[in-house]
Amino acid sequence: MSTKELSTPPVATAGAPPTEEQRTRAEVNRLKAIAIREALKEQAESESTIARPASNNTASSSSSLAPGNKRSFATMASNRTGGKGREDIAIKPARKFQKFVEYEFAKMKDTKGGFISTEDDPHSMLSAVDLQDKPAHMSLEDWAKHQLKMKLIKEKSGPYEPGLSALTMGEKEQIRCYECSSVEIDWKWYEIFKCRVCAGCKDKMPEKYSLLTKTECRNDYFLTDPELKDEELLPRIHKPNPHRSTWNNMMLYLRYQVEGFALKKWGSMENLDKEFERRNGVRKKRKDDKFRAKLKSLKNKTRVESWKRSTDNEKHEHIWGTAVTNASGESVRTCEECGFEIEELVF
């Protein structure tokens, strides 16, 4: 035997107290078990209520009827309970359709497999898609920050808005809004259109500060393409086409500048209205002439086709002339239209 004494195993001490997460999980599992037990209990009770009236009806009908007798109409009408006692029971699908799931693809959304996309976080590194001018020593995150900074500088927004430093100028040097004399003007409009207006006045007066498309300028104010392409006459702003991204950008013009140029061109609004009526009359006359030409060609075509059908389908009826005796002594009649001859025997 070894000289070492056998040591008894250590006494098991009480475990550490459960954490907050373990207690929460145990409470959730307990509530789930209670809910499952109550659902099974309600299902068993509903099945028993359905089976009990059927058995009672069968027993009563079998006990009240003697062999060879039929039930009366009143008895049958009283036993027709319909759907009483079964309102809370949902209609269950057939067994072969229980695993069928109907998806509505119009409301489904592509979640990119759970990964964060550029649409979810446009200011992240993933939005730095323009990597052509990226320096080799700059990381992707720094390049994204640089792009964001250049965008804010270009749009004059955020910390690079000139209106924030307007208080440092004198009262006469401050650039203010035409309408309300506010310092917080739209600097992008001021650079492009040379128009000093704030965002509030733009929304309040759309009849003056709204934007017009190139098509509206051509159709409503009768401006030509060379006039609209001259940025010194009519400055414009470019925006992506909302109908399709692959189309050319929209050219938008400021309404009061377009109206002012149209007044210089046509002299007055009355002359513009007269030109509008004249062009509408010319357009209507051109449309009517086109319609009449098509109608005339259709009439001619219909007449030709009807004449062809009449000549093809109508039978020719001979108009016989008087009988003439030929050199051989036979009586001959000739059609006056087609010249067909027939011989007649005179008795």
mmCIF file of C-alpha atoms in Angstrom:
data_model
loop_
_atom_site.group_PDB
_atom_site.id
_atom_site.type_symbol
_atom_site.label_atom_id
_atom_site.label_comp_id
_atom_site.label_asym_id
_atom_site.label_seq_id
_atom_site.Cartn_x
_atom_site.Cartn_y
_atom_site.Cartn_z
ATOM 1 C CA MET A 1 0.000 0.000 0.000
ATOM 2 C CA SER A 2 1.165 3.503 -0.814
ATOM 3 C CA THR A 3 2.283 5.702 1.950
ATOM 4 C CA LYS A 4 0.190 8.522 0.549
ATOM 5 C CA GLU A 5 -3.153 8.856 2.239
ATOM 6 C CA LEU A 6 -6.225 8.796 0.073
ATOM 7 C CA SER A 7 -7.787 12.234 -0.045
ATOM 8 C CA THR A 8 -11.558 12.612 -0.056
ATOM 9 C CA PRO A 9 -13.113 14.495 -2.985
ATOM 10 C CA PRO A 10 -13.970 18.119 -2.337
ATOM 11 C CA VAL A 11 -17.465 18.866 -1.231
ATOM 12 C CA ALA A 12 -19.528 20.380 -4.027
ATOM 13 C CA THR A 13 -20.281 23.951 -3.233
ATOM 14 C CA ALA A 14 -23.371 25.787 -4.266
ATOM 15 C CA GLY A 15 -23.268 27.113 -7.882
ATOM 16 C CA ALA A 16 -22.998 30.775 -8.772
ATOM 17 C CA PRO A 17 -26.282 32.710 -8.941
ATOM 18 C CA PRO A 18 -27.857 32.819 -12.447
ATOM 19 C CA THR A 19 -27.131 35.831 -14.569
ATOM 20 C CA GLU A 20 -29.714 38.292 -15.825
ATOM 21 C CA GLU A 21 -29.699 36.708 -19.290
ATOM 22 C CA GLN A 22 -30.303 33.205 -17.846
ATOM 23 C CA ARG A 23 -33.204 34.439 -15.712
ATOM 24 C CA THR A 24 -34.757 36.189 -18.744
ATOM 25 C CA ARG A 25 -34.428 33.034 -20.891
ATOM 26 C CA ALA A 26 -35.994 30.887 -18.151
ATOM 27 C CA GLU A 27 -38.934 33.299 -17.800
ATOM 28 C CA VAL A 28 -39.512 33.331 -21.568
ATOM 29 C CA ASN A 29 -39.470 29.507 -21.709
ATOM 30 C CA ARG A 30 -41.911 29.312 -18.805
ATOM 31 C CA LEU A 31 -44.364 31.666 -20.501
ATOM 32 C CA LYS A 32 -44.074 29.724 -23.771
ATOM 33 C CA ALA A 33 -44.855 26.457 -21.962
ATOM 34 C CA ILE A 34 -47.918 28.021 -20.278
ATOM 35 C CA ALA A 35 -49.178 29.337 -23.631
ATOM 36 C CA ILE A 36 -48.740 25.904 -25.286
ATOM 37 C CA ARG A 37 -50.540 24.158 -22.428
ATOM 38 C CA GLU A 38 -53.501 26.574 -22.586
ATOM 39 C CA ALA A 39 -53.757 26.192 -26.379
ATOM 40 C CA LEU A 40 -53.834 22.388 -26.102
ATOM 41 C CA LYS A 41 -56.444 22.629 -23.355
ATOM 42 C CA GLU A 42 -58.694 24.898 -25.450
ATOM 43 C CA GLN A 43 -58.353 22.567 -28.447
ATOM 44 C CA ALA A 44 -59.369 19.549 -26.378
ATOM 45 C CA GLU A 45 -62.384 21.396 -24.945
ATOM 46 C CA SER A 46 -63.550 22.521 -28.397
ATOM 47 C CA GLU A 47 -63.294 18.962 -29.752
ATOM 48 C CA SER A 48 -65.310 17.630 -26.828
ATOM 49 C CA THR A 49 -68.055 20.275 -27.331
ATOM 50 C CA ILE A 50 -68.375 19.262 -30.988
ATOM 51 C CA ALA A 51 -68.576 15.557 -30.214
ATOM 52 C CA ARG A 52 -71.078 15.947 -27.325
ATOM 53 C CA PRO A 53 -74.050 17.463 -29.263
ATOM 54 C CA ALA A 54 -73.671 14.899 -32.034
ATOM 55 C CA SER A 55 -73.835 12.008 -29.563
ATOM 56 C CA ASN A 56 -76.821 13.585 -27.736
ATOM 57 C CA ASN A 57 -78.756 14.036 -30.998
ATOM 58 C CA THR A 58 -78.060 10.465 -32.014
ATOM 59 C CA ALA A 59 -79.151 9.073 -28.658
ATOM 60 C CA SER A 60 -82.335 11.172 -28.497
ATOM 61 C CA SER A 61 -83.350 10.291 -32.040
ATOM 62 C CA SER A 62 -82.707 6.591 -31.520
ATOM 63 C CA SER A 63 -84.580 6.499 -28.200
ATOM 64 C CA SER A 64 -87.642 8.460 -29.330
ATOM 65 C CA LEU A 65 -88.226 6.560 -32.543
ATOM 66 C CA ALA A 66 -89.877 3.169 -32.623
ATOM 67 C CA PRO A 67 -88.779 0.733 -35.292
ATOM 68 C CA GLY A 68 -90.466 1.428 -38.598
ATOM 69 C CA ASN A 69 -91.507 5.046 -37.708
ATOM 70 C CA LYS A 70 -90.195 8.272 -39.278
ATOM 71 C CA ARG A 71 -89.320 11.523 -37.520
ATOM 72 C CA SER A 72 -91.683 14.472 -37.771
ATOM 73 C CA PHE A 73 -90.704 17.711 -39.525
ATOM 74 C CA ALA A 74 -90.823 19.706 -36.255
ATOM 75 C CA THR A 75 -88.309 17.311 -34.661
ATOM 76 C CA MET A 76 -85.925 17.602 -37.582
ATOM 77 C CA ALA A 77 -86.207 21.432 -37.618
ATOM 78 C CA SER A 78 -85.456 21.673 -33.878
ATOM 79 C CA ASN A 79 -82.350 19.499 -34.249
ATOM 80 C CA ARG A 80 -80.843 21.738 -36.960
ATOM 81 C CA THR A 81 -78.419 23.775 -34.864
ATOM 82 C CA GLY A 82 -76.265 24.847 -37.826
ATOM 83 C CA GLY A 83 -72.918 26.316 -36.765
ATOM 84 C CA LYS A 84 -73.832 26.971 -33.124
ATOM 85 C CA GLY A 85 -70.980 26.234 -30.763
ATOM 86 C CA ARG A 86 -68.380 26.251 -33.550
ATOM 87 C CA GLU A 87 -67.838 29.996 -34.102
ATOM 88 C CA ASP A 88 -64.439 30.043 -32.386
ATOM 89 C CA ILE A 89 -63.047 27.117 -34.419
ATOM 90 C CA ALA A 90 -60.975 28.241 -37.406
ATOM 91 C CA ILE A 91 -61.267 26.448 -40.728
ATOM 92 C CA LYS A 92 -58.218 24.262 -41.139
ATOM 93 C CA PRO A 93 -56.709 23.529 -44.549
ATOM 94 C CA ALA A 94 -56.452 20.060 -45.970
ATOM 95 C CA ARG A 95 -53.486 17.974 -44.895
ATOM 96 C CA LYS A 96 -51.744 18.127 -48.266
ATOM 97 C CA PHE A 97 -51.958 21.957 -48.288
ATOM 98 C CA GLN A 98 -50.726 22.577 -44.746
ATOM 99 C CA LYS A 99 -47.105 23.156 -45.849
ATOM 100 C CA PHE A 100 -48.080 25.486 -48.729
ATOM 101 C CA VAL A 101 -47.017 29.135 -48.318
ATOM 102 C CA GLU A 102 -48.273 31.816 -50.697
ATOM 103 C CA TYR A 103 -45.719 34.586 -51.297
ATOM 104 C CA GLU A 104 -46.619 38.069 -52.572
ATOM 105 C CA PHE A 105 -43.595 38.965 -54.700
ATOM 106 C CA ALA A 106 -44.729 42.578 -55.208
ATOM 107 C CA LYS A 107 -44.121 43.335 -51.506
ATOM 108 C CA MET A 108 -40.909 41.360 -51.137
ATOM 109 C CA LYS A 109 -37.668 43.285 -50.659
ATOM 110 C CA ASP A 110 -34.125 42.269 -51.467
ATOM 111 C CA THR A 111 -32.226 42.458 -48.173
ATOM 112 C CA LYS A 112 -28.836 41.735 -49.792
ATOM 113 C CA GLY A 113 -28.442 38.550 -47.763
ATOM 114 C CA GLY A 114 -28.337 40.477 -44.471
ATOM 115 C CA PHE A 115 -25.323 42.576 -45.455
ATOM 116 C CA ILE A 116 -25.381 46.364 -45.131
ATOM 117 C CA SER A 117 -25.711 47.955 -48.562
ATOM 118 C CA THR A 118 -24.965 51.450 -49.826
ATOM 119 C CA GLU A 119 -28.669 52.327 -49.709
ATOM 120 C CA ASP A 120 -28.803 51.615 -45.970
ATOM 121 C CA ASP A 121 -25.697 53.659 -45.154
ATOM 122 C CA PRO A 122 -24.864 56.122 -47.955
ATOM 123 C CA HIS A 123 -22.163 57.883 -45.920
ATOM 124 C CA SER A 124 -20.119 54.749 -45.290
ATOM 125 C CA MET A 125 -16.997 53.499 -47.087
ATOM 126 C CA LEU A 126 -19.200 51.477 -49.431
ATOM 127 C CA SER A 127 -20.487 54.676 -51.040
ATOM 128 C CA ALA A 128 -16.997 55.546 -52.328
ATOM 129 C CA VAL A 129 -17.593 53.946 -55.706
ATOM 130 C CA ASP A 130 -15.561 56.443 -57.748
ATOM 131 C CA LEU A 131 -12.094 54.979 -57.288
ATOM 132 C CA GLN A 132 -10.514 56.271 -60.500
ATOM 133 C CA ASP A 133 -8.771 59.293 -58.949
ATOM 134 C CA LYS A 134 -8.053 57.644 -55.605
ATOM 135 C CA PRO A 135 -4.385 58.064 -54.545
ATOM 136 C CA ALA A 136 -2.503 54.886 -53.790
ATOM 137 C CA HIS A 137 -1.471 55.955 -50.272
ATOM 138 C CA MET A 138 -5.054 56.830 -49.184
ATOM 139 C CA SER A 139 -7.294 54.229 -47.575
ATOM 140 C CA LEU A 140 -10.860 53.591 -48.698
ATOM 141 C CA GLU A 141 -12.327 55.227 -45.597
ATOM 142 C CA ASP A 142 -10.213 58.387 -46.029
ATOM 143 C CA TRP A 143 -11.151 58.538 -49.708
ATOM 144 C CA ALA A 144 -14.868 58.346 -48.801
ATOM 145 C CA LYS A 145 -14.449 61.206 -46.315
ATOM 146 C CA HIS A 146 -12.600 63.252 -48.929
ATOM 147 C CA GLN A 147 -15.391 62.684 -51.451
ATOM 148 C CA LEU A 148 -18.016 63.755 -48.916
ATOM 149 C CA LYS A 149 -16.041 66.905 -48.131
ATOM 150 C CA MET A 150 -15.689 67.821 -51.819
ATOM 151 C CA LYS A 151 -19.422 67.272 -52.308
ATOM 152 C CA LEU A 152 -20.268 69.644 -49.433
ATOM 153 C CA ILE A 153 -17.860 72.251 -50.805
ATOM 154 C CA LYS A 154 -19.397 71.981 -54.274
ATOM 155 C CA GLU A 155 -22.977 72.284 -52.987
ATOM 156 C CA LYS A 156 -21.982 74.946 -50.406
ATOM 157 C CA SER A 157 -23.859 73.117 -47.687
ATOM 158 C CA GLY A 158 -23.090 72.028 -44.141
ATOM 159 C CA PRO A 159 -20.060 73.791 -42.601
ATOM 160 C CA TYR A 160 -19.093 75.273 -45.993
ATOM 161 C CA GLU A 161 -22.252 77.344 -46.415
ATOM 162 C CA PRO A 162 -21.269 81.020 -46.975
ATOM 163 C CA GLY A 163 -24.271 82.237 -45.019
ATOM 164 C CA LEU A 164 -22.647 81.139 -41.767
ATOM 165 C CA SER A 165 -19.895 83.725 -42.115
ATOM 166 C CA ALA A 166 -22.185 86.546 -43.287
ATOM 167 C CA LEU A 167 -22.323 88.073 -39.804
ATOM 168 C CA THR A 168 -18.631 88.927 -40.025
ATOM 169 C CA MET A 169 -19.304 91.341 -42.940
ATOM 170 C CA GLY A 170 -20.708 94.805 -42.700
ATOM 171 C CA GLU A 171 -24.382 95.587 -43.111
ATOM 172 C CA LYS A 172 -23.902 96.888 -46.670
ATOM 173 C CA GLU A 173 -21.755 93.941 -47.782
ATOM 174 C CA GLN A 174 -24.211 91.252 -46.643
ATOM 175 C CA ILE A 175 -26.088 89.426 -49.431
ATOM 176 C CA ARG A 176 -29.758 89.314 -48.503
ATOM 177 C CA CYS A 177 -32.949 87.840 -49.920
ATOM 178 C CA TYR A 178 -34.942 89.959 -52.404
ATOM 179 C CA GLU A 179 -38.254 89.330 -50.621
ATOM 180 C CA CYS A 180 -37.617 89.076 -46.879
ATOM 181 C CA SER A 181 -34.037 90.472 -46.562
ATOM 182 C CA SER A 182 -32.892 87.254 -44.900
ATOM 183 C CA VAL A 183 -29.191 86.363 -44.857
ATOM 184 C CA GLU A 184 -29.846 82.616 -45.290
ATOM 185 C CA ILE A 185 -30.175 82.595 -49.081
ATOM 186 C CA ASP A 186 -29.784 79.645 -51.439
ATOM 187 C CA TRP A 187 -26.144 79.978 -52.506
ATOM 188 C CA LYS A 188 -26.425 77.419 -55.289
ATOM 189 C CA TRP A 189 -29.159 79.487 -56.949
ATOM 190 C CA TYR A 190 -27.129 82.620 -56.356
ATOM 191 C CA GLU A 191 -24.125 81.146 -58.193
ATOM 192 C CA ILE A 192 -26.123 79.729 -61.142
ATOM 193 C CA PHE A 193 -29.106 82.078 -61.562
ATOM 194 C CA LYS A 194 -27.670 85.162 -59.781
ATOM 195 C CA CYS A 195 -30.899 85.132 -57.778
ATOM 196 C CA ARG A 196 -30.871 86.104 -54.110
ATOM 197 C CA VAL A 197 -33.741 84.213 -52.510
ATOM 198 C CA CYS A 198 -34.116 82.056 -49.410
ATOM 199 C CA ALA A 199 -35.765 78.649 -49.170
ATOM 200 C CA GLY A 200 -38.873 80.012 -47.439
ATOM 201 C CA CYS A 201 -39.607 82.570 -50.163
ATOM 202 C CA LYS A 202 -39.116 79.927 -52.865
ATOM 203 C CA ASP A 203 -41.859 77.825 -51.292
ATOM 204 C CA LYS A 204 -44.180 80.798 -50.681
ATOM 205 C CA MET A 205 -44.001 82.189 -54.257
ATOM 206 C CA PRO A 206 -43.915 79.298 -56.755
ATOM 207 C CA GLU A 207 -45.420 81.570 -59.458
ATOM 208 C CA LYS A 208 -42.111 83.426 -59.507
ATOM 209 C CA TYR A 209 -39.394 81.071 -58.264
ATOM 210 C CA SER A 210 -40.497 77.671 -59.606
ATOM 211 C CA LEU A 211 -38.386 75.774 -62.143
ATOM 212 C CA LEU A 212 -39.466 75.106 -65.737
ATOM 213 C CA THR A 213 -38.295 72.299 -67.984
ATOM 214 C CA LYS A 214 -36.978 72.834 -71.491
ATOM 215 C CA THR A 215 -40.188 71.412 -73.006
ATOM 216 C CA GLU A 216 -42.361 73.833 -71.013
ATOM 217 C CA CYS A 217 -40.256 76.790 -72.167
ATOM 218 C CA ARG A 218 -40.654 75.731 -75.803
ATOM 219 C CA ASN A 219 -44.393 74.991 -75.673
ATOM 220 C CA ASP A 220 -45.603 77.777 -73.342
ATOM 221 C CA TYR A 221 -43.253 80.673 -74.160
ATOM 222 C CA PHE A 222 -42.204 79.689 -77.731
ATOM 223 C CA LEU A 223 -38.475 79.910 -77.103
ATOM 224 C CA THR A 224 -36.126 78.270 -79.594
ATOM 225 C CA ASP A 225 -33.354 75.769 -78.910
ATOM 226 C CA PRO A 226 -30.498 78.226 -79.623
ATOM 227 C CA GLU A 227 -32.010 80.642 -77.077
ATOM 228 C CA LEU A 228 -32.364 77.929 -74.455
ATOM 229 C CA LYS A 229 -28.808 76.677 -75.025
ATOM 230 C CA ASP A 230 -27.299 80.151 -74.458
ATOM 231 C CA GLU A 231 -26.415 80.243 -70.751
ATOM 232 C CA GLU A 232 -25.748 83.980 -70.839
ATOM 233 C CA LEU A 233 -29.362 84.634 -71.833
ATOM 234 C CA LEU A 234 -30.983 81.942 -69.694
ATOM 235 C CA PRO A 235 -28.896 80.196 -67.016
ATOM 236 C CA ARG A 236 -29.975 76.675 -66.209
ATOM 237 C CA ILE A 237 -29.445 73.960 -63.641
ATOM 238 C CA HIS A 238 -28.978 70.273 -64.448
ATOM 239 C CA LYS A 239 -30.736 67.497 -62.532
ATOM 240 C CA PRO A 240 -31.020 63.724 -63.136
ATOM 241 C CA ASN A 241 -34.016 62.638 -65.159
ATOM 242 C CA PRO A 242 -36.673 61.213 -62.786
ATOM 243 C CA HIS A 243 -38.283 59.044 -65.487
ATOM 244 C CA ARG A 244 -35.190 57.002 -66.344
ATOM 245 C CA SER A 245 -31.617 57.262 -65.099
ATOM 246 C CA THR A 246 -30.110 56.431 -68.511
ATOM 247 C CA TRP A 247 -31.755 59.439 -70.209
ATOM 248 C CA ASN A 248 -30.106 62.850 -70.466
ATOM 249 C CA ASN A 249 -30.216 65.192 -67.491
ATOM 250 C CA MET A 250 -33.058 67.691 -67.242
ATOM 251 C CA MET A 251 -32.332 71.365 -67.919
ATOM 252 C CA LEU A 252 -34.355 73.524 -65.518
ATOM 253 C CA TYR A 253 -34.878 77.285 -65.892
ATOM 254 C CA LEU A 254 -36.096 79.892 -63.410
ATOM 255 C CA ARG A 255 -39.656 80.983 -64.149
ATOM 256 C CA TYR A 256 -39.367 84.757 -63.730
ATOM 257 C CA GLN A 257 -36.225 84.840 -65.887
ATOM 258 C CA VAL A 258 -37.965 82.882 -68.675
ATOM 259 C CA GLU A 259 -41.030 85.148 -68.495
ATOM 260 C CA GLY A 260 -38.850 88.267 -68.610
ATOM 261 C CA PHE A 261 -36.997 87.043 -71.703
ATOM 262 C CA ALA A 262 -40.292 86.045 -73.385
ATOM 263 C CA LEU A 263 -41.697 89.555 -72.757
ATOM 264 C CA LYS A 264 -38.611 91.087 -74.384
ATOM 265 C CA LYS A 265 -38.981 88.768 -77.352
ATOM 266 C CA TRP A 266 -42.744 89.081 -77.967
ATOM 267 C CA GLY A 267 -43.318 92.583 -76.579
ATOM 268 C CA SER A 268 -46.258 91.818 -74.270
ATOM 269 C CA MET A 269 -48.403 89.013 -72.939
ATOM 270 C CA GLU A 270 -51.138 89.898 -75.476
ATOM 271 C CA ASN A 271 -48.740 89.270 -78.349
ATOM 272 C CA LEU A 272 -47.743 85.971 -76.708
ATOM 273 C CA ASP A 273 -51.419 84.960 -76.481
ATOM 274 C CA LYS A 274 -51.959 85.890 -80.135
ATOM 275 C CA GLU A 275 -48.962 83.806 -81.167
ATOM 276 C CA PHE A 276 -50.328 80.930 -79.072
ATOM 277 C CA GLU A 277 -53.719 81.138 -80.846
ATOM 278 C CA ARG A 278 -52.059 81.425 -84.261
ATOM 279 C CA ARG A 279 -49.922 78.346 -83.683
ATOM 280 C CA ASN A 280 -52.908 76.425 -82.366
ATOM 281 C CA GLY A 281 -54.849 77.370 -85.515
ATOM 282 C CA VAL A 282 -51.988 76.263 -87.770
ATOM 283 C CA ARG A 283 -51.656 73.010 -85.843
ATOM 284 C CA LYS A 284 -55.405 72.368 -86.058
ATOM 285 C CA LYS A 285 -55.473 73.187 -89.802
ATOM 286 C CA ARG A 286 -52.544 70.835 -90.434
ATOM 287 C CA LYS A 287 -54.306 68.113 -88.487
ATOM 288 C CA ASP A 288 -57.574 68.640 -90.410
ATOM 289 C CA ASP A 289 -55.787 68.606 -93.776
ATOM 290 C CA LYS A 290 -54.071 65.375 -92.866
ATOM 291 C CA PHE A 291 -57.395 63.862 -91.822
ATOM 292 C CA ARG A 292 -59.102 64.978 -95.072
ATOM 293 C CA ALA A 293 -56.271 63.567 -97.190
ATOM 294 C CA LYS A 294 -56.542 60.213 -95.425
ATOM 295 C CA LEU A 295 -60.334 60.262 -95.774
ATOM 296 C CA LYS A 296 -60.101 61.046 -99.491
ATOM 297 C CA SER A 297 -57.649 58.215 -100.120
ATOM 298 C CA LEU A 298 -59.883 55.867 -98.124
ATOM 299 C CA LYS A 299 -62.927 56.875 -100.195
ATOM 300 C CA ASN A 300 -61.052 56.339 -103.458
ATOM 301 C CA LYS A 301 -59.824 52.975 -102.297
ATOM 302 C CA THR A 302 -63.334 51.966 -101.208
ATOM 303 C CA ARG A 303 -64.810 53.003 -104.570
ATOM 304 C CA VAL A 304 -62.252 51.006 -106.524
ATOM 305 C CA GLU A 305 -62.763 47.943 -104.366
ATOM 306 C CA SER A 306 -66.569 48.187 -104.604
ATOM 307 C CA TRP A 307 -66.356 48.564 -108.411
ATOM 308 C CA LYS A 308 -64.107 45.506 -108.601
ATOM 309 C CA ARG A 309 -66.506 43.497 -106.450
ATOM 310 C CA SER A 310 -69.482 44.580 -108.568
ATOM 311 C CA THR A 311 -67.789 43.627 -111.834
ATOM 312 C CA ASP A 312 -66.672 40.269 -110.439
ATOM 313 C CA ASN A 313 -69.933 39.181 -108.823
ATOM 314 C CA GLU A 314 -72.671 40.594 -111.065
ATOM 315 C CA LYS A 315 -74.068 38.353 -113.831
ATOM 316 C CA HIS A 316 -74.165 39.726 -117.339
ATOM 317 C CA GLU A 317 -77.649 39.745 -118.785
ATOM 318 C CA HIS A 318 -77.719 39.787 -122.585
ATOM 319 C CA ILE A 319 -79.797 42.351 -124.383
ATOM 320 C CA TRP A 320 -80.733 40.676 -127.603
ATOM 321 C CA GLY A 321 -81.366 42.589 -130.738
ATOM 322 C CA THR A 322 -83.761 41.720 -133.527
ATOM 323 C CA ALA A 323 -83.360 38.445 -135.361
ATOM 324 C CA VAL A 324 -81.359 38.651 -138.568
ATOM 325 C CA THR A 325 -81.205 35.991 -141.293
ATOM 326 C CA ASN A 326 -77.630 35.262 -142.317
ATOM 327 C CA ALA A 327 -76.307 34.034 -145.671
ATOM 328 C CA SER A 328 -76.962 30.410 -144.794
ATOM 329 C CA GLY A 329 -80.631 31.161 -144.097
ATOM 330 C CA GLU A 330 -80.439 30.762 -140.261
ATOM 331 C CA SER A 331 -81.996 33.280 -137.837
ATOM 332 C CA VAL A 332 -79.284 34.887 -135.587
ATOM 333 C CA ARG A 333 -79.672 37.236 -132.589
ATOM 334 C CA THR A 334 -76.714 39.342 -131.291
ATOM 335 C CA CYS A 335 -76.244 40.836 -127.772
ATOM 336 C CA GLU A 336 -76.034 44.628 -127.992
ATOM 337 C CA GLU A 337 -73.432 44.882 -125.121
ATOM 338 C CA CYS A 338 -71.042 41.937 -125.511
ATOM 339 C CA GLY A 339 -71.691 40.897 -129.148
ATOM 340 C CA PHE A 340 -72.546 37.293 -128.322
ATOM 341 C CA GLU A 341 -74.566 35.548 -131.062
ATOM 342 C CA ILE A 342 -77.095 32.760 -130.835
ATOM 343 C CA GLU A 343 -78.969 30.879 -133.493
ATOM 344 C CA GLU A 344 -82.710 30.499 -133.398
ATOM 345 C CA LEU A 345 -84.908 27.935 -135.013
ATOM 346 C CA VAL A 346 -88.138 29.401 -136.305
ATOM 347 C CA PHE A 347 -90.956 26.962 -136.880
#
